[in-house]
Short mmCIF file of C-alpha atoms and ligand atoms in Angstrom, two decimals:
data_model
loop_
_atom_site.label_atom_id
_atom_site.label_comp_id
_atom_site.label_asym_id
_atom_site.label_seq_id
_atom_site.Cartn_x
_atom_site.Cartn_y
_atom_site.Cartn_z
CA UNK A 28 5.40 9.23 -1.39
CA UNK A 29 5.29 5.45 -0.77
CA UNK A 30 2.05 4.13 -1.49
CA UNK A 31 1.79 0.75 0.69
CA UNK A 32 -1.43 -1.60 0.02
CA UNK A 33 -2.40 -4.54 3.09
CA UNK A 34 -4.10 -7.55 1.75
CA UNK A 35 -4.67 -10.94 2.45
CA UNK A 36 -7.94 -13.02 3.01
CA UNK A 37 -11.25 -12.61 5.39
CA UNK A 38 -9.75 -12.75 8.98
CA UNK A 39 -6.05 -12.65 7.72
CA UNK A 40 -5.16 -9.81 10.48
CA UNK A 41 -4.24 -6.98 7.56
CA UNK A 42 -6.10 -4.06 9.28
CA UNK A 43 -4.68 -4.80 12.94
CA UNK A 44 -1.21 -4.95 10.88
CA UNK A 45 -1.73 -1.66 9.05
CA UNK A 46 -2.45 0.08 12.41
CA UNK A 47 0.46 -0.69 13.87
CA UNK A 48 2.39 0.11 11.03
CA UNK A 49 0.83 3.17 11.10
CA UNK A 50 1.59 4.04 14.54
CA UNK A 51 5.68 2.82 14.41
CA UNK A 52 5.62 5.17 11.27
CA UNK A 53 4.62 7.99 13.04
CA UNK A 54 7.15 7.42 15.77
CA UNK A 55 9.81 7.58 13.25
CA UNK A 56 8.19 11.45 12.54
CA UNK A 57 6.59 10.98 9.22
CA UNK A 58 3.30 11.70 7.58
CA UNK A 59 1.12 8.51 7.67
CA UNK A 60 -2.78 8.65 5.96
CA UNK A 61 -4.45 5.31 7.05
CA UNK A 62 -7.32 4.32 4.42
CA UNK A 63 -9.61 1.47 3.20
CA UNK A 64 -11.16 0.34 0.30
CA UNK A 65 -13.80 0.17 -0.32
CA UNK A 66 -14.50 3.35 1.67
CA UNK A 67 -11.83 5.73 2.63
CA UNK A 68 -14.61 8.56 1.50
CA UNK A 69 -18.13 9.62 2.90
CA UNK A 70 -19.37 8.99 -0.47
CA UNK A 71 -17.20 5.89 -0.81
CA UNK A 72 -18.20 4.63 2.24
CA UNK A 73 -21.50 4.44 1.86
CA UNK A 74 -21.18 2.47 -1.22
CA UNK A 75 -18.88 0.22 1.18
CA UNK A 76 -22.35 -0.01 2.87
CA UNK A 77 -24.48 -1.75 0.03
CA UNK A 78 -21.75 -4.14 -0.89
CA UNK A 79 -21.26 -5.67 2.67
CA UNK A 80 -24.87 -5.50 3.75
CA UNK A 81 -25.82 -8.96 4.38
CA UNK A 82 -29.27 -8.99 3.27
CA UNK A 83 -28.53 -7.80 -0.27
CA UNK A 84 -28.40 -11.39 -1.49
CA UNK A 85 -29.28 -10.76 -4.60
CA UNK A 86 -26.49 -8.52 -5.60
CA UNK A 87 -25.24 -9.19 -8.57
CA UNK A 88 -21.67 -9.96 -9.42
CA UNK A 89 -21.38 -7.38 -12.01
CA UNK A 90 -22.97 -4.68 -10.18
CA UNK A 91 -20.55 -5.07 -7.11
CA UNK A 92 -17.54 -4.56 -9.32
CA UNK A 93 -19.02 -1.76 -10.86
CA UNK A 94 -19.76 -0.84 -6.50
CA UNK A 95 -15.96 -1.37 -6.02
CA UNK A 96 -14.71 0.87 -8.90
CA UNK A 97 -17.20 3.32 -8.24
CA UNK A 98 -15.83 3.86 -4.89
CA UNK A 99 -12.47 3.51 -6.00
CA UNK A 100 -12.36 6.53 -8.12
CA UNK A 101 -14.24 8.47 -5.73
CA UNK A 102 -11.31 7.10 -3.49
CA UNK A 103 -8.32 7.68 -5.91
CA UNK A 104 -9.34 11.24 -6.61
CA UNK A 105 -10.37 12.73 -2.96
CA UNK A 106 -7.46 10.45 -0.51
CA UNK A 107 -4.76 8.73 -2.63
CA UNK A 108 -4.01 11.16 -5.00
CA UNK A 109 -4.08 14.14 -2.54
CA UNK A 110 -2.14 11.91 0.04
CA UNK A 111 0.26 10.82 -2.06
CA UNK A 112 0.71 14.12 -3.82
CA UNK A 113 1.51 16.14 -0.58
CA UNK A 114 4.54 12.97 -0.35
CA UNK A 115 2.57 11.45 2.68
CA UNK A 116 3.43 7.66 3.74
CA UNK A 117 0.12 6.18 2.76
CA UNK A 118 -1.20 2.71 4.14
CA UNK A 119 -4.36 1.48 2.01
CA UNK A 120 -6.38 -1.41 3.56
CA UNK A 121 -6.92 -3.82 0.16
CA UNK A 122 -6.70 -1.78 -3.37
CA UNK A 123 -7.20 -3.39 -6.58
CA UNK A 124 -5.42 -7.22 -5.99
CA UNK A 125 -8.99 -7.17 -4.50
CA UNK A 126 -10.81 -6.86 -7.39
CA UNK A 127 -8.84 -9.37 -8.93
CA UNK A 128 -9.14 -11.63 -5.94
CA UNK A 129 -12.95 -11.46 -5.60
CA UNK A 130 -14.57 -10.21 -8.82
CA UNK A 131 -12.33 -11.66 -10.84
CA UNK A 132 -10.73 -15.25 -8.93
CA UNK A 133 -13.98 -15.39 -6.69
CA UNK A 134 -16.71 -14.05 -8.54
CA UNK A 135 -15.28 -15.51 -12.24
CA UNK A 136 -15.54 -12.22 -13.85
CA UNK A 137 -13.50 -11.22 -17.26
CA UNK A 138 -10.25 -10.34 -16.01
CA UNK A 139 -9.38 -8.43 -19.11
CA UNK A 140 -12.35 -6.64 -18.77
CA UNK A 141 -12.18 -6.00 -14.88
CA UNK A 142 -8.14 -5.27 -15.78
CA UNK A 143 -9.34 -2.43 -18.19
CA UNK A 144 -11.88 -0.67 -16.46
CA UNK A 145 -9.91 -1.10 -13.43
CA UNK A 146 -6.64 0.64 -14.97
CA UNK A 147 -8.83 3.62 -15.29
CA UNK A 148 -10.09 4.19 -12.43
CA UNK A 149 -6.60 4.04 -10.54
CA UNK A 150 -5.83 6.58 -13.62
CA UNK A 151 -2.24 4.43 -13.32
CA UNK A 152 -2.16 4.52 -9.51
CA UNK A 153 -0.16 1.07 -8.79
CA UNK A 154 0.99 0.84 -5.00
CA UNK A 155 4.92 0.38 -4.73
CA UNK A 156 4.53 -2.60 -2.20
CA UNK A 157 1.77 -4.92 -1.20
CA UNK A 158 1.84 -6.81 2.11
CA UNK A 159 -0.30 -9.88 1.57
CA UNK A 160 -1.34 -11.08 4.56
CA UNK A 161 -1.57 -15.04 4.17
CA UNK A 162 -3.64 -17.36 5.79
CA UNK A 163 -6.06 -20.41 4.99
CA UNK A 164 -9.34 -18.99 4.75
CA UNK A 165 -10.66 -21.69 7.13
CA UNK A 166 -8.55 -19.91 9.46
CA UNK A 167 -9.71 -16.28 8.31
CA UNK A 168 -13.09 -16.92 8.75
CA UNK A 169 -13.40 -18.04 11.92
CA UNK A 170 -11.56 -15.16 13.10
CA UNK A 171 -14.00 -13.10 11.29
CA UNK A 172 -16.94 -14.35 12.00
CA UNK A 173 -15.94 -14.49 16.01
CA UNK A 174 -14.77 -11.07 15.34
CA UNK A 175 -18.10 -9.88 13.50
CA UNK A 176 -20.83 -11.32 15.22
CA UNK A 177 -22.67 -12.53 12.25
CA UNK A 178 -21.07 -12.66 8.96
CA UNK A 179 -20.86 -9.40 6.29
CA UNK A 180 -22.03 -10.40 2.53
CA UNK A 181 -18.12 -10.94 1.73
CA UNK A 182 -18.11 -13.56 5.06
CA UNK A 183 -21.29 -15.31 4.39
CA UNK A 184 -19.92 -16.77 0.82
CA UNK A 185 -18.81 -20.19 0.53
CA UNK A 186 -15.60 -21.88 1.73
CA UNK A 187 -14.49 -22.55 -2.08
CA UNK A 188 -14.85 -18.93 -3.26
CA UNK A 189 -12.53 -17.84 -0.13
CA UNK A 190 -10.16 -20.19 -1.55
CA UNK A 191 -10.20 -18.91 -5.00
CA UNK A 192 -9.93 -15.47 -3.50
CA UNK A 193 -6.56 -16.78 -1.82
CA UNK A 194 -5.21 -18.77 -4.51
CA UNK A 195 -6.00 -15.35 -7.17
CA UNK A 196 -3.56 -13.42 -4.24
CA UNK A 197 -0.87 -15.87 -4.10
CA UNK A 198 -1.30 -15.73 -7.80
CA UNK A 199 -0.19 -12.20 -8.54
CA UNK A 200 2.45 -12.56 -5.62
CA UNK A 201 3.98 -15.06 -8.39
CA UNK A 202 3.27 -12.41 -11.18
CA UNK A 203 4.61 -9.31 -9.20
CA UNK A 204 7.40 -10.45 -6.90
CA UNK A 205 8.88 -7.67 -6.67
CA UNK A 206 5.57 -5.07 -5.64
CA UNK A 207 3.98 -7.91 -3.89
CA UNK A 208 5.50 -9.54 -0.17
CA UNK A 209 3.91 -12.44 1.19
CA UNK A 210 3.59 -12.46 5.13
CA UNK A 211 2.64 -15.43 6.48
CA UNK A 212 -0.55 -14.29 9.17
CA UNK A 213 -0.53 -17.19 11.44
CA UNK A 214 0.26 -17.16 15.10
CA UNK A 215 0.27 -14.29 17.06
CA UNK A 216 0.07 -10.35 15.94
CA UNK A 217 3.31 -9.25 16.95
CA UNK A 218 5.06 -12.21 15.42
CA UNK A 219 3.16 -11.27 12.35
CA UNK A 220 3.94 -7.86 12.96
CA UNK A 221 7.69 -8.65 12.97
CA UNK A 222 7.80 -10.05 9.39
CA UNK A 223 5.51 -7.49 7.92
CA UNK A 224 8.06 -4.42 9.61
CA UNK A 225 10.90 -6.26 8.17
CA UNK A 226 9.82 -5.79 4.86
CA UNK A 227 9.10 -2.57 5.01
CA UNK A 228 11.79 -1.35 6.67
CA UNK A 229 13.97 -3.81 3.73
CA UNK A 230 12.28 -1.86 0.87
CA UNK A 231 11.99 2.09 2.65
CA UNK A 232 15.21 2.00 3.69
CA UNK A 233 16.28 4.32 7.04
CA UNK A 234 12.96 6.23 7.12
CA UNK A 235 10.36 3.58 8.80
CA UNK A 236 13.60 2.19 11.06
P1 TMP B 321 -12.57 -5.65 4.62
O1 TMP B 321 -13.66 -6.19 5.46
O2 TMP B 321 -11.35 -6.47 4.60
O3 TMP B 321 -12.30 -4.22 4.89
O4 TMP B 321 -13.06 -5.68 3.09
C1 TMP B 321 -14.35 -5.51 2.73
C2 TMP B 321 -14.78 -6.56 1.73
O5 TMP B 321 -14.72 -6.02 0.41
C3 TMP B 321 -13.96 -7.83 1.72
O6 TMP B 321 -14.81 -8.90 2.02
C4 TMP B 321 -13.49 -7.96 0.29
C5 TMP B 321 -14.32 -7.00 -0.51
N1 TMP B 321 -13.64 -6.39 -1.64
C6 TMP B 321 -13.81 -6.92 -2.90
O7 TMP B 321 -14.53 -7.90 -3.07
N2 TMP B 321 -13.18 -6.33 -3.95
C7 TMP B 321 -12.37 -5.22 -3.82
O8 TMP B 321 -11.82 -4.72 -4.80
C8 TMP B 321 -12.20 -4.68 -2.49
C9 TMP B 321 -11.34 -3.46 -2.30
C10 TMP B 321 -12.86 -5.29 -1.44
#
């Protein structure tokens, strides 16, 4: 039941990397669930809704967090849990380094307090590897914004919180170096791909071969 999270900044390539990690999984014959947070749930997914709507300017800090781990646990308890329970391979898109990332590096909220409430909600759910997708947010935006067509609430925010949000990732890599790989997104997506199927086939052994 590995439970694999893909993270990295805006434009960093992660969910183009988790699909085709999805698809050489299933190749080698096993049980993949692709997810997302936030989202991943129909309840879930429209909270995904308010937090990346553009015109909700005035959302507050505090109120997206409490967004995120709202959809989280509706997350947690209807996919991962389920998913992982049932020994599926499952491949999150961005998980709680997130919250510390954004609400916590980006936003400047409490980390012990986002740490706490956030512990909860996962109910102890940690993911046995993280792929962090790096790249300088320069970079990742302008992807994302070509990509996009007009920039999501996340997009829209200033160069210097997308580099706190970066320098917060590379930060746990640091804490956690042995849950958290850092893949190094530039250049082309099979190059990328390369490195991030190297590590994964490093820490699962045989099965994703
Ligand atoms: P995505 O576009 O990469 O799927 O992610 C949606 C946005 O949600 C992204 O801009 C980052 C944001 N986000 C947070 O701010 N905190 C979180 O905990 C998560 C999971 C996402």
């Amino acid at each position: 039941m590995p439970f694999v999270t893909f993270e990295g900044v805006e434009g960093c390539g992660k969910s183009t990397q988790l699909a085709l990690a999805a698809e050489r999984l299933r190749r080698a014959g096993r049980d993949v669930v692709t997810t997302r947070e936030p989202g991943g749930t129909p309840i879930a997914e429209k909270i995904r809704a308010v937090l990346l709507d553009a015109a909700h300017t005035a959302l507050e800090p505090m109120a997206e967090w409490l967004l995120i781990e709202a959809a989280r646990s509706q997350h947690v308890r209807e996919v991962l849990r389920p998913a992982l329970a049932r020994g599926a391979f499952v491949l999150c898109d961005r998980f709680a380094d997130s919250t510390e990332a954004y609400q916590v590096g980006g936003r400047g909220l409490d980390p012990t307090l986002v740490a706490a409430l956030d512990e909860r909600v996962r109910e102890g759910l940690a993911p046995d590897l993280t792929l962090l997708f790096d790249l300088a947010p320069a970079e990742g935006l302008s992807r994302a914004r070509r990509r996009d067509s007009g920039a999501g609430r996340f997009e829209a925010a200033d160069l210097a919180f997308h580099e706190r949000v970066r320098a917060a990732f590379l930060a746990i890599a640091r804490r956690e170096p042995d849950r958290v790989a850092v893949v190094p997104a530039g250049g082309a997506v099979d190059a990328v791909f390369e490195r991030a199927w190297h590590v994964l086939a490093r820490r699962f052994g045989s099965g994703p071969s």
